Tab-separated table of C-alpha atoms and ligand atoms in Angstrom:
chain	number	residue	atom	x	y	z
A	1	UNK	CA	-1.233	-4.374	-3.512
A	2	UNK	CA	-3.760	-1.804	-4.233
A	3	UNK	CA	-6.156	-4.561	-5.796
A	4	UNK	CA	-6.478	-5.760	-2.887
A	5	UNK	CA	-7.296	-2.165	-1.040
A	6	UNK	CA	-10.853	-0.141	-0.388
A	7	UNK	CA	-10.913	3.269	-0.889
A	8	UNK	CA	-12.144	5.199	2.314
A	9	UNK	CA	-11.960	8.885	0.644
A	10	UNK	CA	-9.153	11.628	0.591
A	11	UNK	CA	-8.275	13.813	2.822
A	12	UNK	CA	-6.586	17.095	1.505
A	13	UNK	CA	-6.469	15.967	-1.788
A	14	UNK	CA	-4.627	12.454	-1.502
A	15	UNK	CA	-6.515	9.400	-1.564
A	16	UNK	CA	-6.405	7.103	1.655
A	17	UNK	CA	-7.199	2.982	0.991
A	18	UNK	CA	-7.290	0.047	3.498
A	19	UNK	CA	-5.750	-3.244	2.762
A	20	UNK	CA	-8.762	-5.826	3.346
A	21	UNK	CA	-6.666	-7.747	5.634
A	22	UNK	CA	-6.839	-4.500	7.598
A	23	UNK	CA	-10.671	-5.078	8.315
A	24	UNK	CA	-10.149	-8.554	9.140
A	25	UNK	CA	-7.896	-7.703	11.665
A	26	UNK	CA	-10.429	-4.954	13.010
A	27	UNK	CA	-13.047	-7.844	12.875
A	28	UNK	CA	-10.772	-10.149	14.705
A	29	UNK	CA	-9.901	-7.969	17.567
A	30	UNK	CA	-13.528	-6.585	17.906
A	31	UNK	CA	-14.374	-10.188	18.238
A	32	UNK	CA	-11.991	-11.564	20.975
A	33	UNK	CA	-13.858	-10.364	23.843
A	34	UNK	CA	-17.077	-12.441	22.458
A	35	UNK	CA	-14.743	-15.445	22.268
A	36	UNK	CA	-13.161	-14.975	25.779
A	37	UNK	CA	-16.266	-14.902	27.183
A	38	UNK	CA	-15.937	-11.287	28.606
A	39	UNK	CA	-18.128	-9.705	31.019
A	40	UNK	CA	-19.647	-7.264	28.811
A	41	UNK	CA	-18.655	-7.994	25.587
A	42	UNK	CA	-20.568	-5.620	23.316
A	43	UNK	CA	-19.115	-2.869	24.997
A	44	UNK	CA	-15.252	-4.384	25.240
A	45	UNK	CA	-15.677	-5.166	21.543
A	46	UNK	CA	-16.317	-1.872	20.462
A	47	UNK	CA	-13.078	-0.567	22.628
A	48	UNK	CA	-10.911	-2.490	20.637
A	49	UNK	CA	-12.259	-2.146	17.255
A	50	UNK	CA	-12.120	1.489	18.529
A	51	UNK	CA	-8.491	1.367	19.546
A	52	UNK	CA	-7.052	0.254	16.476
A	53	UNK	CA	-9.111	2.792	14.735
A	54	UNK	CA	-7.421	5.341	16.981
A	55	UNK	CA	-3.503	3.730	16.283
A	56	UNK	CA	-4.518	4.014	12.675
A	57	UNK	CA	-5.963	6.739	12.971
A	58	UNK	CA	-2.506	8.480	14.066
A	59	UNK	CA	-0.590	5.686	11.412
A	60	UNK	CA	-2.378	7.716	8.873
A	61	UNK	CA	-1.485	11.377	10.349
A	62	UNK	CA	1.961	9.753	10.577
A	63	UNK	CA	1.733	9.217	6.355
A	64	UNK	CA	-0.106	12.594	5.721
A	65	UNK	CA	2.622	14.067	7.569
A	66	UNK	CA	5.527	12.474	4.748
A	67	UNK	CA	3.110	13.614	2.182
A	68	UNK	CA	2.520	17.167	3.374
A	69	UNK	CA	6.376	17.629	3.242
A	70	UNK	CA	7.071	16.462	-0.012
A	71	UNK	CA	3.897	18.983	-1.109
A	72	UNK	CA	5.847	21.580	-0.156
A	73	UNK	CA	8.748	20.607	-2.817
A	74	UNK	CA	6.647	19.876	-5.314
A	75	UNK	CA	5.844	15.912	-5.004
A	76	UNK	CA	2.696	14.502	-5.469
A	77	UNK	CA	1.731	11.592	-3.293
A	78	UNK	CA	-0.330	8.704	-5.227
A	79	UNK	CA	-1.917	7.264	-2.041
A	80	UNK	CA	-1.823	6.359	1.481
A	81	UNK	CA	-2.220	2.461	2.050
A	82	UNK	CA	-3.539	1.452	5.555
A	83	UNK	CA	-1.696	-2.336	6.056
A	84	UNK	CA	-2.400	-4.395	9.363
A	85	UNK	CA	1.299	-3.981	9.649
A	86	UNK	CA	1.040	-0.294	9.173
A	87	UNK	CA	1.188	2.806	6.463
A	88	UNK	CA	2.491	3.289	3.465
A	89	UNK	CA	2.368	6.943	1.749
A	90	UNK	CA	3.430	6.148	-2.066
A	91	UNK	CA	5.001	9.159	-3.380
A	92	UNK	CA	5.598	9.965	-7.143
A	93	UNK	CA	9.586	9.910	-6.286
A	94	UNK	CA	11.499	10.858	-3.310
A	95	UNK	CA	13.494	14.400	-3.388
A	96	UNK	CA	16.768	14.141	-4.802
A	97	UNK	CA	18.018	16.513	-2.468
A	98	UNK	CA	19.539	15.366	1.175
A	99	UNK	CA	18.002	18.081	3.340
A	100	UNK	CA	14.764	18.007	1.579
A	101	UNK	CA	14.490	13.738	1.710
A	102	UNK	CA	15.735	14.271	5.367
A	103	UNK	CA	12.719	16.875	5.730
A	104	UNK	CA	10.267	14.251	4.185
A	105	UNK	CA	11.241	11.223	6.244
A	106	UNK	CA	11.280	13.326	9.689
A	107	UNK	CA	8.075	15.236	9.029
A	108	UNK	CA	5.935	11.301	9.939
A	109	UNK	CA	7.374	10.849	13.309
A	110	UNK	CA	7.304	14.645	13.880
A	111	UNK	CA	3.277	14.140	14.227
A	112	UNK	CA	3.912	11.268	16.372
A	113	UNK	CA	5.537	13.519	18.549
A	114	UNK	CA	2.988	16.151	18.284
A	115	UNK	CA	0.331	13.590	18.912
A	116	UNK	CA	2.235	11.859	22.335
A	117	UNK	CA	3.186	15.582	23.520
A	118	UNK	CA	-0.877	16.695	23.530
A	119	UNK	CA	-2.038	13.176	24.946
A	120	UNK	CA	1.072	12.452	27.312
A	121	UNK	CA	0.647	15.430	29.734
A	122	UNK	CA	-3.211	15.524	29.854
A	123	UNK	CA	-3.468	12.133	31.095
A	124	UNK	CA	-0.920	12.195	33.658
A	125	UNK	CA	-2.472	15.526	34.767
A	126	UNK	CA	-6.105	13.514	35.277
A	127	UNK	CA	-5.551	10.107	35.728
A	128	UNK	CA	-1.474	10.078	37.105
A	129	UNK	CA	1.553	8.362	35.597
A	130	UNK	CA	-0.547	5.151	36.804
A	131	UNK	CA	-2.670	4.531	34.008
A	132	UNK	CA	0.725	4.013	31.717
A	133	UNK	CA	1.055	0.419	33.612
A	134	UNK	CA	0.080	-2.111	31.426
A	135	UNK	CA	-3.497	-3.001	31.183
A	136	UNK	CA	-4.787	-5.610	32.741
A	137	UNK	CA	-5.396	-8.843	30.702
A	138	UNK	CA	-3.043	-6.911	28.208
A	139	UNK	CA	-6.907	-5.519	27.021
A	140	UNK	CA	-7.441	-1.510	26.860
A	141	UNK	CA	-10.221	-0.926	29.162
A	142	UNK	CA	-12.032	2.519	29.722
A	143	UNK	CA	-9.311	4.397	32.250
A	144	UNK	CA	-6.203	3.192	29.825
A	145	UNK	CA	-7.571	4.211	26.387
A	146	UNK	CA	-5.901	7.171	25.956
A	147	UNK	CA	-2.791	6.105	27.803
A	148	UNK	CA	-2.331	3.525	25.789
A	149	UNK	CA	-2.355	5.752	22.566
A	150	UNK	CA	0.209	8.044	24.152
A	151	UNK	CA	2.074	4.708	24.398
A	152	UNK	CA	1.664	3.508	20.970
A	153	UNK	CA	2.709	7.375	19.449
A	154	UNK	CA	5.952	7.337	21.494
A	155	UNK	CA	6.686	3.269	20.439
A	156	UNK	CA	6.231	4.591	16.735
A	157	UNK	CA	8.845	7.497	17.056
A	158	UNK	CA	10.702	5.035	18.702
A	159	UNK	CA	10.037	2.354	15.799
A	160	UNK	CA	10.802	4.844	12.832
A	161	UNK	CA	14.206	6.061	14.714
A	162	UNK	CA	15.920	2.506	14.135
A	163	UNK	CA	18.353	3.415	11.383
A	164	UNK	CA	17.138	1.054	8.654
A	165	UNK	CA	15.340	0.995	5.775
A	166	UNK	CA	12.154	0.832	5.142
A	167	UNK	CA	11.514	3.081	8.687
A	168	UNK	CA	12.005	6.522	8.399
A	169	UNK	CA	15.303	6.228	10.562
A	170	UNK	CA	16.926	4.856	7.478
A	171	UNK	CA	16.128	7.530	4.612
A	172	UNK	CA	17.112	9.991	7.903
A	173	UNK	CA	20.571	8.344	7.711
A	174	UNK	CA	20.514	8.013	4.121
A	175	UNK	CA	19.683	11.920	3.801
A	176	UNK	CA	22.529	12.505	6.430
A	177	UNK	CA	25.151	10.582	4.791
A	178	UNK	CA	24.154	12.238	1.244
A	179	UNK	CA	25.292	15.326	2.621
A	180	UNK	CA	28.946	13.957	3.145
A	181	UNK	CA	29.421	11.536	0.082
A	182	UNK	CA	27.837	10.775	-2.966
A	183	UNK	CA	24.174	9.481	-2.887
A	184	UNK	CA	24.529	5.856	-4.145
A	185	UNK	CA	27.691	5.728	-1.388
A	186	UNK	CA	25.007	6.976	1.056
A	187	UNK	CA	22.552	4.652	0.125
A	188	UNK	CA	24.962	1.057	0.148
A	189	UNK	CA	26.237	3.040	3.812
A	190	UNK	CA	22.921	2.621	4.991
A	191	UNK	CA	22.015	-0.301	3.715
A	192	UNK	CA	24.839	-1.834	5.414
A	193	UNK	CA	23.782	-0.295	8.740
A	194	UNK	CA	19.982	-1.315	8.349
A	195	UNK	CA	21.293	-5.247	7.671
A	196	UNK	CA	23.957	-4.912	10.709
A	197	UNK	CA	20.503	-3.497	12.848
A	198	UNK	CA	18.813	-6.599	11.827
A	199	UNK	CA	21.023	-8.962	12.598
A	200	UNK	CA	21.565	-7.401	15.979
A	201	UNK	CA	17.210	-7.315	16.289
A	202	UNK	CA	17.635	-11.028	14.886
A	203	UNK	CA	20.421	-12.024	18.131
A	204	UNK	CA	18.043	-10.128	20.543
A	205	UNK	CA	14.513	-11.981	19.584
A	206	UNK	CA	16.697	-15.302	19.976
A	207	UNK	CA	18.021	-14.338	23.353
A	208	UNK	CA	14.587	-13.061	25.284
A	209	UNK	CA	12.882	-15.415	23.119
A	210	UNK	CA	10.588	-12.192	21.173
A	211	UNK	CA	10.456	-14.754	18.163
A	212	UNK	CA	8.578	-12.116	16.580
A	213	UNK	CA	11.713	-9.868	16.487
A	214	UNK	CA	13.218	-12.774	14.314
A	215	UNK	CA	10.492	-11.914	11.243
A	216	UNK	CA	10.763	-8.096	11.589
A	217	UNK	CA	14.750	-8.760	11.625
A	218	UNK	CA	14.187	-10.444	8.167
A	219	UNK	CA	12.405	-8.195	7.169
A	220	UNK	CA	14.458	-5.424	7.577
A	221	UNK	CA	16.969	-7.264	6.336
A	222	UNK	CA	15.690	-8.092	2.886
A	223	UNK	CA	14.372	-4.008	2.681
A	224	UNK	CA	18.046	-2.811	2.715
A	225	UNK	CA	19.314	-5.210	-0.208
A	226	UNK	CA	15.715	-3.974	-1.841
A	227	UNK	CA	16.687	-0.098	-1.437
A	228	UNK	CA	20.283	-0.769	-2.123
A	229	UNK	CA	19.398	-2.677	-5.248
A	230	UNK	CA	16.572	0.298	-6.136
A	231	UNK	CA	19.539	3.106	-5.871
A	232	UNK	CA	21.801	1.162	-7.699
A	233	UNK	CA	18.867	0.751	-10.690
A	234	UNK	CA	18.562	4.427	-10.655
A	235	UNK	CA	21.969	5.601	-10.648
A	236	UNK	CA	22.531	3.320	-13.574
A	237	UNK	CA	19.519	4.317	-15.130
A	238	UNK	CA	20.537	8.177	-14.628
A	239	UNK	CA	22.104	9.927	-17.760
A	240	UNK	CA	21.620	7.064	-19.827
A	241	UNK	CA	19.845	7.470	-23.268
A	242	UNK	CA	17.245	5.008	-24.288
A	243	UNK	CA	19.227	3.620	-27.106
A	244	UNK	CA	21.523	2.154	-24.978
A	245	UNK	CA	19.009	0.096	-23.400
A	246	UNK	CA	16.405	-0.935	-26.403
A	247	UNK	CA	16.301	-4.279	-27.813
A	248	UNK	CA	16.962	-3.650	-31.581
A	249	UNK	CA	16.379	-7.229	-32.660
A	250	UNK	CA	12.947	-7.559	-32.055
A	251	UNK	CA	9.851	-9.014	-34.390
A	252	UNK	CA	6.381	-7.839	-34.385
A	253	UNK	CA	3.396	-9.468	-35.358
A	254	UNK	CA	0.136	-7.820	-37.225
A	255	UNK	CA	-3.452	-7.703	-35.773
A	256	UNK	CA	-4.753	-10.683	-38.360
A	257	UNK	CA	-2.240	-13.731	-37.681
A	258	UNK	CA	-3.011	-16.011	-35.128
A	259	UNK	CA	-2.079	-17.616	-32.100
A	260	UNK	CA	-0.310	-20.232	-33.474
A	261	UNK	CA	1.945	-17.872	-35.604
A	262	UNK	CA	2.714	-15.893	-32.559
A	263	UNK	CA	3.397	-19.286	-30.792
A	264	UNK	CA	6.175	-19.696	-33.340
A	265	UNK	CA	7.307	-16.713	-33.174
A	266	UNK	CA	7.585	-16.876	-29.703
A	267	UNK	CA	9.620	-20.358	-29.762
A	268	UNK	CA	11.814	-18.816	-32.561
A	269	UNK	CA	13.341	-16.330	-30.562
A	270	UNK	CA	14.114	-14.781	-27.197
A	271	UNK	CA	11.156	-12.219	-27.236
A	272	UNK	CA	8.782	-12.622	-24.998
A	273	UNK	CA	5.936	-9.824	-25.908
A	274	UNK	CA	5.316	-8.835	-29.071
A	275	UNK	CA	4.598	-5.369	-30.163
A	276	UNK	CA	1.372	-5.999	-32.850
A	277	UNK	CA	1.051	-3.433	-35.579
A	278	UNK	CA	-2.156	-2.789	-37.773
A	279	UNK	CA	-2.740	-4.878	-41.129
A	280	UNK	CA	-1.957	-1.993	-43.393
A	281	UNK	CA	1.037	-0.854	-41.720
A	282	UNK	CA	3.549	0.267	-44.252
A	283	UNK	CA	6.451	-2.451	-42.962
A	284	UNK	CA	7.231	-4.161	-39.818
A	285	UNK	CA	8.628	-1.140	-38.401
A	286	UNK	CA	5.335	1.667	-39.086
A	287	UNK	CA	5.140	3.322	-35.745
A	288	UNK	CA	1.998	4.863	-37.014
A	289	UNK	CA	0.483	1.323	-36.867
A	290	UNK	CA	1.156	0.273	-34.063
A	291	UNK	CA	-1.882	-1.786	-32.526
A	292	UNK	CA	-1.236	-2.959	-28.883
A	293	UNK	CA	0.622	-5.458	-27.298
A	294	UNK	CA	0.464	-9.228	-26.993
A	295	UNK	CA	2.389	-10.539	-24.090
A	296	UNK	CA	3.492	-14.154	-23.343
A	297	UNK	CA	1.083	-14.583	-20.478
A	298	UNK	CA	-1.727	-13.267	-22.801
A	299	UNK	CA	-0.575	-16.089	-25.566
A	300	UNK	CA	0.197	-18.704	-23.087
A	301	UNK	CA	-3.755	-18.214	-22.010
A	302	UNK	CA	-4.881	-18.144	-25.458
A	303	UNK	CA	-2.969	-21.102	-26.393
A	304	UNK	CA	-4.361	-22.977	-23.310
A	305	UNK	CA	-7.669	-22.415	-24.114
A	306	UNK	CA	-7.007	-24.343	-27.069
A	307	UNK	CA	-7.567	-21.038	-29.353
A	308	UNK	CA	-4.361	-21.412	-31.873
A	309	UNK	CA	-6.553	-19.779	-34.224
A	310	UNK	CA	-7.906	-16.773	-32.475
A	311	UNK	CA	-6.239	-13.945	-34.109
A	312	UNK	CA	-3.964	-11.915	-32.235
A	313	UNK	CA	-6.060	-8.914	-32.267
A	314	UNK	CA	-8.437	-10.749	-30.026
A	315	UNK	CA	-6.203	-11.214	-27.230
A	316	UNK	CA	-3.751	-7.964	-27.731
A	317	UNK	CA	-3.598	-5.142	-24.909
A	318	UNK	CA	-3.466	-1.628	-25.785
A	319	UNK	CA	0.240	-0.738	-26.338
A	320	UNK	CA	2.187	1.719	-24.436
A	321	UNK	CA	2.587	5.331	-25.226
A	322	UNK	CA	5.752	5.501	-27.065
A	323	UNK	CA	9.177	7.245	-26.135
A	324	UNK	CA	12.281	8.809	-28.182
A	325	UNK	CA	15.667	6.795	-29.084
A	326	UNK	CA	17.310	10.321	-27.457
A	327	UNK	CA	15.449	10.543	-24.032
A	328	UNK	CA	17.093	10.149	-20.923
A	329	UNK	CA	15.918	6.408	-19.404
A	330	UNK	CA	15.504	7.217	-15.788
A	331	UNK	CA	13.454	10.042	-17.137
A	332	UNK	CA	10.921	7.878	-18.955
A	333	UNK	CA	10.756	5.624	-16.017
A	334	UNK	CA	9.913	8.358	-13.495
A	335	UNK	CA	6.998	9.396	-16.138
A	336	UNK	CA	5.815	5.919	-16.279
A	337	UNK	CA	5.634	5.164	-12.596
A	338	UNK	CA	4.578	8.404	-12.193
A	339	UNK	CA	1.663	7.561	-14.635
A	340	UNK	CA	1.273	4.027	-12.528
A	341	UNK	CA	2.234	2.074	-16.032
A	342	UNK	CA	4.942	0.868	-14.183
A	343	UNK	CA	4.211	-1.404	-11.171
A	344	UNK	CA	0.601	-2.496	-13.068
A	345	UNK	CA	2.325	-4.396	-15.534
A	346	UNK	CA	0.753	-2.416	-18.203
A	347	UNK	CA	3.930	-1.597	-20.026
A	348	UNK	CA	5.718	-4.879	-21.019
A	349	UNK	CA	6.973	-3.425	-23.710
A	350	UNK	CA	7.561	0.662	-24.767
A	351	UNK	CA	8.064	1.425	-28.322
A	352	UNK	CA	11.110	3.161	-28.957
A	353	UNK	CA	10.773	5.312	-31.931
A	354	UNK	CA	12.708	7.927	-34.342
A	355	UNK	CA	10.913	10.633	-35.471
A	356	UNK	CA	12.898	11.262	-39.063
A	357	UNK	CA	11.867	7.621	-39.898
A	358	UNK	CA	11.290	7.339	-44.355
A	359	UNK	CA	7.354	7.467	-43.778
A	360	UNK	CA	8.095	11.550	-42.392
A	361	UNK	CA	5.807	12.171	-39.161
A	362	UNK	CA	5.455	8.855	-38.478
A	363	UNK	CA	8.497	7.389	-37.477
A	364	UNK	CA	10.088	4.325	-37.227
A	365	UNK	CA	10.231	1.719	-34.485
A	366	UNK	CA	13.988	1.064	-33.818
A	367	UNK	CA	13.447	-0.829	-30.885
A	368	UNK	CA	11.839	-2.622	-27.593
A	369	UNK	CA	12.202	-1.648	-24.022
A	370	UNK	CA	11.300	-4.547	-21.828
A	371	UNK	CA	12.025	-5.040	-18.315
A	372	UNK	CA	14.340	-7.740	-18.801
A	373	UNK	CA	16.745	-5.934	-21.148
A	374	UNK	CA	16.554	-3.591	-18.090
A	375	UNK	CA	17.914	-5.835	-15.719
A	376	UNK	CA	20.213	-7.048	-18.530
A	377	UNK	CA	21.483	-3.264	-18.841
A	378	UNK	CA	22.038	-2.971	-14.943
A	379	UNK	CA	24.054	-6.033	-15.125
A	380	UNK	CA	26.165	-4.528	-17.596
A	381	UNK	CA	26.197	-1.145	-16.761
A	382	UNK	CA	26.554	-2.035	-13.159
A	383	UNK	CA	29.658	-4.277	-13.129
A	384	UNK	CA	32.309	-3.489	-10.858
A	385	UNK	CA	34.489	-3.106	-12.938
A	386	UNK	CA	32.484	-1.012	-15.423
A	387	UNK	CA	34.735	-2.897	-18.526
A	388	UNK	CA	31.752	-3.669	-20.918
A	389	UNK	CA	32.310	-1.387	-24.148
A	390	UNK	CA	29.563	1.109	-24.894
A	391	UNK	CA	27.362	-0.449	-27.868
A	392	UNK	CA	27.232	1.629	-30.932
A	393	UNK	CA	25.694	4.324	-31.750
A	394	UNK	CA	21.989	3.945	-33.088
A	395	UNK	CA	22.277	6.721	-35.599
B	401	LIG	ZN1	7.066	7.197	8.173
């Protein structure tokens, strides 16, 4: 997503970016009055381009205000993403604790309210509660500018109190709930709500015929399996060790073989990226020689380009810092989305290594975490029934 974005600055120390669609809609809008033939469009141009500055303008006090709050406990916030469909302020996790999440998820809206409560009052105190009526030709004119921003302030409170995920209304019920049961129960309680909202959004756009009530409805819909799936990752994750996880039949390849070896490698087995040591590592499990990374996709290109003997080291990625057989999983998760590894792509593969391997400091490469024996280990981890047998222990 961030590909995509520019970066406009930072404002108290977290970085703001806009979404390039978000121009084009800026462009669009600031164009419609040359294209309906306006009376004056230079000037009618600029007032909408200058409106949906203005809405973003309190969309992005909205995510500052989210990111202020989880300051104060101690969480960082990676950016704020300005999308034509709104913000998004990406913090490095979300507070663990209900009262503090319920801080963080009411502290947006708050500013909303702050905003509407400065704007609402001055404008019916110079212009009466007539300039609220809808604009004329549905376009914000001179007199309604400010109204209109009021309006838009109070429909985003109004927007983020629906009880679903992803609007703030849903992580205030999930916070709620979490003070009550268990947070996971919380979470599939919500979850349940936000899909019931939807459907009743999904009946209403039907019935007036708002057939842009229908998409949002989906939407919503498909956010509440997301963040139900998400908790349900995490609490499975949680208190787990990384040994229980790590692939342990794995092979990996060294920096001088070629394409076509890794191609056969690669048809031999189930692994999908290889983990590519140096050519004087001291066996096929040196962790001191460990190289970088070939992935499928990297080999796939490779091999369509016809290169079966380009050696691996040509097409290899740096590797990922490596973690300990003992460490808690959720724990190396957090520090790799926390380091951005995580959503990139950069880490298809984390070395998991023993310290007290036979080569002393070194260590010894035991095994492969890859994101499919991740969703493998939910599966198990996360049956119903819990009746898969622990695997045994590594050491
Ligand atoms: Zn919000």
């Amino acid at each position: 997503m961030l590909g995509w974005s520019i970066r406009l600055g930072s404002l108290l120390g977290v970085p703001v970016f806009v979404h390039w669609t978000f121009l084009l809609l800026v462009g669009w809008l600031m164009a419609g009055p040359f294209m309906a033939g306006a009376p004056n469009p230079v000037a009618a141009g600029l007032r909408a381009g200058g409106f949906v500055l203005a809405v973003f303008g309190c969309v992005l006090l909205h995510e500052m205000g989210h990111a202020l709050a989880a300051r104060r406990y101690g969480i960082r916030t990676r950016d704020i993403v300005l999308l034509p469909i709104g913000g998004v302020a990406r913090l490095e996790s979300m507070p663990r604790k209900p009262v503090q999440e319920l801080v963080v998820a009411v502290a947006g809206p708050a500013v909303n309210v702050v905003i509407a409560a400065l704007i609402i009052p001055a404008v019916l105190a110079t212009q009466g509660a007539g300039a609220f009526a809808p604009p004329a030709g549905g376009r914000v004119d001179q007199a309604s500018f400010l109204a209109s921003l009021g309006a838009v302030n109070v429909m985003l409170v109004a927007f983020n109190a629906i009880p679903a995920f992803p609007m703030d209304g849903g992580r205030v019920l999930r916070a709620v709930l979490a003070m009550f049961v268990e947070r996971a129960t919380a979470t599939r309680i919500a979850a349940s709500v936000g899909q019931v909202v939807a459907v009743l959004l999904a009946v209403f756009g039907l019935f007036t015929g708002q057939y842009m009530l229908l998409l949002i409805a989906l939407f919503v819909f498909m956010a509440a399996g997301a963040e139900a799936r998400a908790e349900q990752f995490a609490s499975v994750m949680r208190g787990v060790p990384v040994w229980r996880a790590m692939m342990t039949r794995f092979v990996t390849l060294r920096a001088s073989q070629t394409l076509g070896d890794a191609a056969r490698e690669l048809l031999a087995g189930s692994q999908q990226d290889f983990l590519v040591l140096a050519d004087d590592a001291a066996g096929d499990d040196d962790a001191t020689a460990i190289a970088g990374v070939l992935t499928r996709h990297d080999l796939a290109r490779g091999l369509a380009a016809g290169r079966e003997a380009a050696l691996v080291q040509e097409l290899m990625r740096p590797a990922c810092p490596s973690v300990r057989e003992q460490e808690d999983l959720q724990s190396v998760l957090d520090r790799l989305y926390r380091d951005g590894r995580l959503e990139s792509g950069e880490c298809p593969v984390i070395p998991v290594v023993r310290p007290e391997g036979p080569r002393g400091s070194g260590g010894r490469i035991v095994g492969l975490i890859t994101p499919e024996n991740l969703t493998e280990l939910v599966m198990v981890l996360g049956a119903p029934r819990g009746g898969v047998p622990a695997p045994p222990p590594v050491r």
